[in-house]
Coordinates of C-alpha atoms and ligand atoms in Angstrom, one line a residue:
M27 CA 12.6 -21.4 4.0
K28 CA 12.3 -17.7 3.2
R29 CA 10.3 -15.6 5.5
I30 CA 8.1 -12.7 4.4
L31 CA 6.3 -10.1 6.6
V32 CA 3.1 -8.4 5.4
T33 CA 2.2 -5.7 7.8
Y34 CA -0.5 -3.1 7.6
A35 CA -2.1 -0.1 9.2
T36 CA -5.9 0.4 9.0
M37 CA -8.6 2.7 10.2
A38 CA -11.8 0.9 9.4
G39 CA -10.5 -2.6 8.7
S40 CA -10.5 -3.0 4.9
T41 CA -6.8 -2.8 4.5
A42 CA -6.4 -5.8 6.8
E43 CA -8.2 -8.0 4.2
V44 CA -6.1 -6.6 1.4
A45 CA -2.9 -7.5 3.4
Q46 CA -4.3 -11.0 4.0
V47 CA -4.8 -11.6 0.2
I48 CA -1.3 -10.3 -0.5
G49 CA 0.0 -12.7 2.0
E50 CA -1.9 -15.6 0.5
E51 CA -0.5 -14.8 -2.9
I52 CA 3.1 -14.5 -1.7
A53 CA 2.7 -17.8 0.1
K54 CA 2.2 -19.6 -3.2
S55 CA 5.9 -19.1 -3.9
G56 CA 6.7 -21.4 -1.0
A57 CA 7.7 -18.7 1.4
Q58 CA 6.5 -18.6 5.0
V59 CA 4.4 -15.5 5.3
D60 CA 3.4 -13.6 8.5
V61 CA 0.5 -11.2 8.0
L62 CA 0.3 -8.9 11.0
P63 CA -1.1 -5.5 12.1
L64 CA 1.8 -3.0 12.6
A65 CA 1.3 -3.1 16.3
E66 CA 2.2 -6.8 16.4
A67 CA 4.9 -6.7 13.7
K68 CA 8.3 -7.9 14.9
S69 CA 11.5 -6.4 13.6
P70 CA 12.0 -6.5 9.8
K71 CA 15.4 -8.0 10.5
D72 CA 13.8 -11.4 11.0
Y73 CA 12.6 -11.4 7.4
D74 CA 13.9 -11.9 3.8
G75 CA 11.3 -9.4 2.5
V76 CA 8.7 -7.0 3.9
V77 CA 5.5 -5.6 2.6
V78 CA 4.1 -2.5 4.4
G79 CA 0.6 -1.3 3.6
G80 CA -1.9 1.3 4.7
P81 CA -4.8 3.5 3.6
M82 CA -4.6 7.1 2.6
I83 CA -6.1 8.9 5.7
M84 CA -5.2 12.6 5.1
G85 CA -1.8 11.4 3.9
W86 CA -0.6 7.8 4.1
H87 CA -1.7 6.3 7.4
R88 CA 0.7 7.8 9.9
D89 CA 1.4 4.5 11.7
A90 CA 2.6 3.0 8.4
L91 CA 4.8 6.0 7.7
R92 CA 6.2 5.8 11.3
F93 CA 7.0 2.1 10.9
L94 CA 9.1 2.9 7.7
K95 CA 10.9 5.7 9.6
T96 CA 11.5 3.6 12.7
H97 CA 13.2 0.9 10.6
H98 CA 14.9 3.3 8.3
E99 CA 18.3 1.5 8.4
A100 CA 16.8 -1.9 7.7
W101 CA 15.4 -1.0 4.3
Q102 CA 18.9 -0.6 3.0
R103 CA 19.3 -4.4 3.3
I104 CA 15.9 -5.9 3.4
P105 CA 13.7 -5.8 0.3
L106 CA 10.6 -3.8 0.9
A107 CA 7.4 -3.4 -1.1
V108 CA 4.7 -0.8 -0.2
F109 CA 1.0 -0.8 -0.9
V110 CA -1.5 2.0 -0.5
T111 CA -5.3 1.8 -0.5
A112 CA -7.3 4.9 -1.6
I113 CA -10.7 5.9 -2.8
S114 CA -9.8 8.7 -5.1
L115 CA -7.0 9.0 -7.6
T116 CA -6.5 11.3 -10.5
Q117 CA -5.5 9.7 -13.8
T118 CA -2.0 10.7 -14.7
G119 CA -0.7 7.5 -16.4
E120 CA 2.4 7.4 -14.2
T121 CA 4.0 3.9 -13.9
S122 CA 6.9 5.1 -11.7
V123 CA 7.6 7.8 -9.2
D124 CA 11.2 8.9 -8.7
G125 CA 12.3 5.7 -10.5
V126 CA 10.3 3.3 -8.3
P127 CA 7.9 1.1 -10.2
V128 CA 4.3 1.9 -9.3
Y129 CA 1.4 -0.5 -10.1
V130 CA -1.9 1.3 -10.2
D131 CA -5.2 -0.6 -10.0
D132 CA -6.7 0.5 -13.4
R133 CA -10.2 0.8 -12.0
L134 CA -9.2 3.5 -9.5
P135 CA -8.0 6.6 -11.5
K136 CA -10.4 9.1 -12.9
P137 CA -9.4 11.7 -15.5
P138 CA -9.7 15.4 -14.4
L139 CA -13.2 16.8 -15.3
T140 CA -11.6 19.6 -17.3
A141 CA -8.5 18.5 -19.2
G142 CA -5.5 20.8 -18.4
R143 CA -7.3 22.5 -15.5
P144 CA -7.3 20.1 -12.6
T145 CA -9.2 21.2 -9.5
F146 CA -7.6 21.3 -6.0
R147 CA -9.0 17.8 -5.2
E148 CA -7.7 16.4 -8.5
R149 CA -4.2 17.8 -7.9
Y150 CA -4.2 16.5 -4.3
A151 CA -5.2 13.0 -5.5
R152 CA -2.3 12.5 -7.9
V153 CA -0.2 9.4 -7.4
T154 CA 3.0 11.5 -7.0
N155 CA 1.4 13.5 -4.2
Y156 CA 0.4 10.4 -2.4
L157 CA 3.7 8.6 -2.7
R158 CA 6.4 11.3 -2.4
P159 CA 6.2 11.4 1.5
I160 CA 6.6 7.6 1.5
L161 CA 9.7 7.7 -0.7
A162 CA 11.1 10.6 1.3
A163 CA 10.8 8.5 4.5
L164 CA 12.8 5.7 3.0
R165 CA 15.6 7.6 1.3
P166 CA 18.3 6.5 0.4
A167 CA 16.5 3.1 0.3
R168 CA 13.9 2.5 -2.3
P169 CA 11.0 0.0 -2.3
V170 CA 11.1 -2.7 -5.1
S171 CA 7.5 -1.8 -6.0
I172 CA 4.5 0.2 -4.8
G173 CA 0.9 -0.9 -5.4
V174 CA -1.9 1.6 -5.3
F175 CA -5.4 -0.1 -5.0
G176 CA -9.0 0.9 -4.5
G177 CA -10.1 0.7 -0.9
R178 CA -13.4 0.6 0.9
L179 CA -15.3 3.6 2.2
E180 CA -18.1 3.1 4.7
Y181 CA -19.3 6.3 6.4
G182 CA -20.9 4.3 9.2
R183 CA -17.5 3.1 10.3
L184 CA -15.9 6.5 10.5
P185 CA -15.6 9.2 13.3
W186 CA -17.4 12.4 12.5
W187 CA -14.2 14.2 11.5
G188 CA -13.4 11.4 9.0
V189 CA -16.9 11.8 7.4
L190 CA -16.4 15.5 7.2
F191 CA -12.9 15.3 5.6
V192 CA -14.0 12.6 3.1
M193 CA -17.2 14.6 2.1
L194 CA -15.4 17.9 1.8
I195 CA -12.0 17.0 0.3
I196 CA -12.2 13.5 -1.2
Q197 CA -15.8 13.8 -2.3
A198 CA -16.1 10.1 -3.0
P199 CA -19.2 8.0 -2.7
A200 CA -19.3 5.1 -0.2
G201 CA -18.5 1.6 -1.5
D202 CA -16.1 -1.2 -1.7
R203 CA -13.7 -0.6 -4.6
R204 CA -11.1 -3.3 -3.8
N205 CA -10.1 -5.0 -7.0
W206 CA -9.0 -8.4 -5.8
A207 CA -7.6 -9.4 -9.3
A208 CA -5.4 -6.3 -9.4
I209 CA -4.2 -6.9 -5.8
R210 CA -3.4 -10.6 -6.5
S211 CA -1.6 -9.8 -9.7
W212 CA 0.7 -7.2 -8.0
A213 CA 1.3 -9.6 -5.0
A214 CA 2.2 -12.5 -7.3
E215 CA 5.1 -10.5 -8.7
L216 CA 6.6 -9.8 -5.3
P217 CA 8.5 -13.0 -4.6
A218 CA 10.5 -12.4 -7.8
A219 CA 10.9 -8.7 -7.0
F220 CA 12.3 -9.7 -3.6
G221 CA 14.8 -12.1 -5.3
L222 CA 13.2 -15.2 -3.9
A223 CA 13.6 -18.4 -5.9
A224 CA 10.6 -19.9 -7.6
P225 CA 9.0 -22.9 -5.7
E226 CA 10.5 -25.5 -8.0
A227 CA 13.9 -24.0 -7.5
Q228 CA 13.5 -24.0 -3.7
E229 CA 12.4 -27.7 -3.8
L230 CA 15.4 -28.6 -5.9
A231 CA 17.7 -26.7 -3.5
Q232 CA 16.2 -28.6 -0.5
M233 CA 16.7 -32.0 -2.3
A234 CA 20.3 -31.2 -3.1
Ligands
FMN303 C1 -10.4 10.5 7.3 C2 -10.1 9.9 6.0 C3 -9.3 10.4 5.1 C4 -9.1 9.8 3.8 N1 -8.2 10.4 3.0 C5 -8.1 9.9 1.7 C6 -7.3 10.5 0.8 O1 -6.6 11.5 1.0 N2 -7.3 10.0 -0.5 C7 -8.0 8.8 -0.8 O2 -8.0 8.4 -1.9 N3 -8.8 8.2 0.1 C8 -8.9 8.7 1.4 N4 -9.6 8.1 2.3 C9 -10.3 6.8 1.9 C10 -9.5 5.6 2.5 O3 -8.1 5.6 2.1 C11 -10.1 4.3 2.1 O4 -11.5 4.3 2.5 C12 -9.4 3.1 2.7 O5 -9.8 1.9 2.0 C13 -9.7 2.9 4.1 O6 -9.0 1.8 4.6 P1 -9.3 1.1 6.0 O7 -10.7 0.4 5.9 O8 -8.2 0.0 6.2 O9 -9.2 2.1 7.1 C14 -9.8 8.6 3.5 C15 -10.7 8.1 4.5 C16 -10.8 8.7 5.7 C17 -11.8 8.0 6.7

């Protein structure tokens, strides 16, 4: 049986639930799926595919980026998918960054207030700006896919500096913007993107 790891970083907990749903969706393919926080994740070498996720926290969560860097060599052999949760994204219509397919939850992006004259925040919140450091950490390996999804922002769960950053730079209202249909739809494509056989094909292989 194929083994898949879904591992995540989180600051306030909501990305853990996203990882859980991604794991559930992948398990429908018949693979054995471990969903684990990064601190408990074993080596990617034990798996046939790995999903690494984390929220944007002044850049992609640094633990998630560190995990990619620590296992830099592994990504040249083990298929990897990445997901990002965020609360603010500027609409650019991009479907790939540096040749890597990017799936963007269509409820998340907002067009710039003044077309052709994006503000500092709107330039900061572009998908390319969010994803380039992730792709740079992996090079020469490339993820099979990157998902960018709405997250959850609750000021009550944040330290004072987190509230300050979000209010000054991100300027997003509190709320739960996780779009479970978009998350499931991306995750359902991962077994094929990882080159895993469909469940029927696996059953036939086991019977043979
Ligand atoms: C300190 C801080 C910085 C953040 N920076 C960004 C950001 O740069 N862009 C963005 O879209 N969302 C940003 N967010 C929103 C989070 O990515 C979002 O709330 C996410 O769902 C949190 O996930 P978690 O509950 O797993 O920690 C930030 C939140 C915090 C607290």
